[in-house]
PDB file of C-alpha atoms in Angstrom:
ATOM      1  CA  MET A 277      93.417 111.248 101.995  1.00 77.00           C
ATOM      2  CA  ILE A 278      93.911 112.616 105.457  1.00 82.00           C
ATOM      3  CA  LYS A 279      91.946 115.730 104.689  1.00 82.00           C
ATOM      4  CA  ASN A 280      88.923 113.513 103.569  1.00 77.00           C
ATOM      5  CA  LYS A 281      89.458 111.087 106.453  1.00 82.00           C
ATOM      6  CA  ILE A 282      90.065 108.157 104.212  1.00 83.00           C
ATOM      7  CA  PRO A 283      92.140 105.387 106.043  1.00 85.00           C
ATOM      8  CA  PHE A 284      95.098 103.943 104.142  1.00 85.00           C
ATOM      9  CA  TYR A 285      98.129 101.727 104.712  1.00 86.00           C
ATOM     10  CA  GLU A 286     101.381 103.546 103.751  1.00 84.00           C
ATOM     11  CA  HIS A 287     103.859 100.894 102.829  1.00 81.00           C
ATOM     12  CA  SER A 288     106.741 103.314 101.492  1.00 79.00           C
ATOM     13  CA  LEU A 289     107.440 107.016 101.112  1.00 76.00           C
ATOM     14  CA  ASP A 290     105.732 106.957  97.693  1.00 75.00           C
ATOM     15  CA  GLY A 291     103.220 104.137  98.189  1.00 82.00           C
ATOM     16  CA  ALA A 292      99.833 103.440  99.904  1.00 85.00           C
ATOM     17  CA  ILE A 293      96.952 101.081  99.881  1.00 87.00           C
ATOM     18  CA  ILE A 294      93.379 102.058 100.209  1.00 87.00           C
ATOM     19  CA  LYS A 295      90.517  99.897 100.688  1.00 86.00           C
ATOM     20  CA  VAL A 296      87.461 101.360  98.911  1.00 85.00           C
ATOM     21  CA  ASP A 297      84.255  99.910 100.703  1.00 84.00           C
ATOM     22  CA  SER A 298      81.589 102.570  99.825  1.00 83.00           C
ATOM     23  CA  GLU A 299      80.519 104.860  96.890  1.00 82.00           C
ATOM     24  CA  GLU A 300      81.391 107.893  98.719  1.00 83.00           C
ATOM     25  CA  LYS A 301      84.732 106.592  99.392  1.00 83.00           C
ATOM     26  CA  LEU A 302      85.051 105.646  95.704  1.00 82.00           C
ATOM     27  CA  SER A 303      84.176 109.026  94.659  1.00 82.00           C
ATOM     28  CA  HIS A 304      86.809 110.691  96.764  1.00 83.00           C
ATOM     29  CA  VAL A 305      89.457 108.083  95.793  1.00 84.00           C
ATOM     30  CA  SER A 306      88.776 108.562  92.080  1.00 81.00           C
ATOM     31  CA  GLY A 307      89.459 112.347  92.309  1.00 80.00           C
ATOM     32  CA  LEU A 308      92.527 111.692  94.062  1.00 84.00           C
ATOM     33  CA  ALA A 309      93.688 109.205  91.667  1.00 82.00           C
ATOM     34  CA  GLU A 310      93.178 111.393  88.628  1.00 79.00           C
ATOM     35  CA  GLU A 311      95.264 114.101  90.562  1.00 82.00           C
ATOM     36  CA  LEU A 312      98.010 111.655  91.499  1.00 83.00           C
ATOM     37  CA  VAL A 313      98.595 110.267  87.999  1.00 83.00           C
ATOM     38  CA  ASN A 314      98.683 113.714  86.585  1.00 81.00           C
ATOM     39  CA  ASN A 315     101.492 114.403  88.905  1.00 81.00           C
ATOM     40  CA  GLY A 316     103.343 111.308  87.722  1.00 78.00           C
ATOM     41  CA  LEU A 317     102.506 108.743  90.211  1.00 81.00           C
ATOM     42  CA  SER A 318     101.323 105.171  89.566  1.00 82.00           C
ATOM     43  CA  ILE A 319      97.810 103.918  90.392  1.00 85.00           C
ATOM     44  CA  PHE A 320      96.843 100.248  90.476  1.00 88.00           C
ATOM     45  CA  ILE A 321      93.202  99.200  91.309  1.00 87.00           C
ATOM     46  CA  PHE A 322      92.601  95.491  92.321  1.00 90.00           C
ATOM     47  CA  TYR A 323      88.904  94.286  92.558  1.00 89.00           C
ATOM     48  CA  GLY A 324      87.951  90.836  93.863  1.00 88.00           C
ATOM     49  CA  GLU A 325      86.978  88.882  96.874  1.00 90.00           C
ATOM     50  CA  GLY A 326      89.478  87.816  99.539  1.00 91.00           C
ATOM     51  CA  ILE A 327      92.297  90.107  98.384  1.00 90.00           C
ATOM     52  CA  VAL A 328      94.599  90.731 101.492  1.00 88.00           C
ATOM     53  CA  GLU A 329      95.755  94.394 101.501  1.00 87.00           C
ATOM     54  CA  GLN A 330      99.249  93.622 102.569  1.00 86.00           C
ATOM     55  CA  ASP A 331      99.761  91.281  99.579  1.00 90.00           C
ATOM     56  CA  LEU A 332      99.211  94.396  97.276  1.00 90.00           C
ATOM     57  CA  ILE A 333     102.573  95.818  98.270  1.00 88.00           C
ATOM     58  CA  PRO A 334     104.516  95.868  95.029  1.00 88.00           C
ATOM     59  CA  LEU A 335     108.091  94.804  94.528  1.00 85.00           C
ATOM     60  CA  ARG A 336     110.104  97.802  93.010  1.00 79.00           C
ATOM     61  CA  GLN A 337     113.604  97.582  91.418  1.00 76.00           C
ATOM     62  CA  TRP A 338     114.850 100.571  89.558  1.00 73.00           C
ATOM     63  CA  ASN A 339     115.700  98.533  86.424  1.00 75.00           C
ATOM     64  CA  LYS A 340     112.490  96.398  86.230  1.00 77.00           C
ATOM     65  CA  PRO A 341     108.717  97.037  86.107  1.00 81.00           C
ATOM     66  CA  ILE A 342     106.608  97.051  89.107  1.00 84.00           C
ATOM     67  CA  GLU A 343     105.471  93.577  90.238  1.00 88.00           C
ATOM     68  CA  PHE A 344     102.758  92.383  92.430  1.00 89.00           C
ATOM     69  CA  LYS A 345     104.239  88.775  93.345  1.00 90.00           C
ATOM     70  CA  ASN A 346     102.167  88.316  96.458  1.00 92.00           C
ATOM     71  CA  VAL A 347      98.733  88.818  94.801  1.00 91.00           C
ATOM     72  CA  ASP A 348      96.700  85.643  94.365  1.00 93.00           C
ATOM     73  CA  ILE A 349      95.655  86.176  90.826  1.00 91.00           C
ATOM     74  CA  ASP A 350      92.763  83.915  91.136  1.00 93.00           C
ATOM     75  CA  LYS A 351      91.037  86.189  93.649  1.00 93.00           C
ATOM     76  CA  VAL A 352      91.518  89.211  91.239  1.00 91.00           C
ATOM     77  CA  ASP A 353      88.282  89.764  89.101  1.00 91.00           C
ATOM     78  CA  THR A 354      89.508  93.075  87.645  1.00 87.00           C
ATOM     79  CA  PHE A 355      92.864  94.933  87.535  1.00 87.00           C
ATOM     80  CA  VAL A 356      93.005  98.580  86.309  1.00 84.00           C
ATOM     81  CA  ASP A 357      96.456 100.370  85.799  1.00 85.00           C
ATOM     82  CA  VAL A 358      95.559 104.009  85.758  1.00 81.00           C
ATOM     83  CA  GLU A 359      98.047 106.298  83.764  1.00 76.00           C
ATOM     84  CA  GLU A 360      98.094 109.818  82.866  1.00 71.00           C
ATOM     85  CA  VAL A 361      97.377 108.999  79.219  1.00 68.00           C
ATOM     86  CA  GLY A 362      94.784 106.304  79.779  1.00 65.00           C
ATOM     87  CA  PHE A 363      93.558 103.257  81.498  1.00 67.00           C
ATOM     88  CA  THR A 364      94.631  99.676  81.062  1.00 72.00           C
ATOM     89  CA  ILE A 365      91.992  96.893  82.134  1.00 75.00           C
ATOM     90  CA  PHE A 366      92.293  93.306  82.654  1.00 75.00           C
ATOM     91  CA  SER A 367      89.104  91.712  83.762  1.00 77.00           C
ATOM     92  CA  LYS A 368      87.332  88.295  83.915  1.00 83.00           C
ATOM     93  CA  SER A 369      84.066  90.158  84.346  1.00 80.00           C
ATOM     94  CA  ASP A 370      81.381  90.442  81.559  1.00 82.00           C
ATOM     95  CA  LEU A 371      80.808  94.023  82.521  1.00 78.00           C
ATOM     96  CA  PHE A 372      84.199  95.141  80.943  1.00 74.00           C
ATOM     97  CA  ASN A 373      84.743  92.531  78.090  1.00 73.00           C
ATOM     98  CA  SER A 374      84.476  95.082  75.176  1.00 77.00           C
ATOM     99  CA  PRO A 375      85.554  98.693  74.727  1.00 75.00           C
ATOM    100  CA  GLY A 376      82.014  99.611  74.296  1.00 76.00           C
ATOM    101  CA  LYS A 377      81.139  98.373  77.782  1.00 80.00           C
ATOM    102  CA  VAL A 378      84.061  99.852  79.380  1.00 77.00           C
ATOM    103  CA  GLN A 379      82.756 103.214  78.417  1.00 76.00           C
ATOM    104  CA  ASN A 380      79.983 103.036  80.965  1.00 77.00           C
ATOM    105  CA  TYR A 381      82.429 102.568  83.887  1.00 73.00           C
ATOM    106  CA  ILE A 382      85.142 105.377  83.196  1.00 73.00           C
ATOM    107  CA  PRO A 383      84.704 108.965  83.900  1.00 72.00           C
ATOM    108  CA  ARG A 384      82.944 111.067  81.276  1.00 73.00           C
ATOM    109  CA  SER A 385      85.941 113.395  81.110  1.00 73.00           C
ATOM    110  CA  TYR A 386      87.970 110.699  79.665  1.00 71.00           C
ATOM    111  CA  SER A 387      87.589 109.967  75.891  1.00 72.00           C
ATOM    112  CA  LEU A 388      87.971 106.386  74.616  1.00 73.00           C
ATOM    113  CA  ASP A 389      89.109 105.601  71.101  1.00 73.00           C
ATOM    114  CA  ILE A 390      87.087 102.451  70.527  1.00 72.00           C
ATOM    115  CA  ASN A 391      88.656 101.848  67.249  1.00 72.00           C
ATOM    116  CA  SER A 392      92.155 101.603  68.944  1.00 71.00           C
ATOM    117  CA  SER A 393      91.044  99.945  72.016  1.00 70.00           C
ATOM    118  CA  ASP A 394      90.899  96.195  72.974  1.00 64.00           C
ATOM    119  CA  ILE A 395      90.366  94.224  76.185  1.00 58.00           C
TER     120      ILE A 395
END
């Protein structure tokens, strides 16, 4: 991110928040996200109007899953959890409301098993 001059908010030693506000930045961040998840890190993407960056700081406890308790879920249109083995998408948007439609929005290098997918 530093090399590509992408501003970010570092909230912990292993966590940062990036506001993506252009297609150029989206392209850089997408490539970085793929590299990061392949190295075992977690990537969460929130899309919506009025989401406050500081509210995206997750609560972490060693014996519990990551939680985003401060996020106003009514402002979140789409949530994507990127993992090394795939994507988990939750969305209110008609753009993503079927596995067939999702194919148009994920990188071509990923395959999607439509028969084993649901949204």
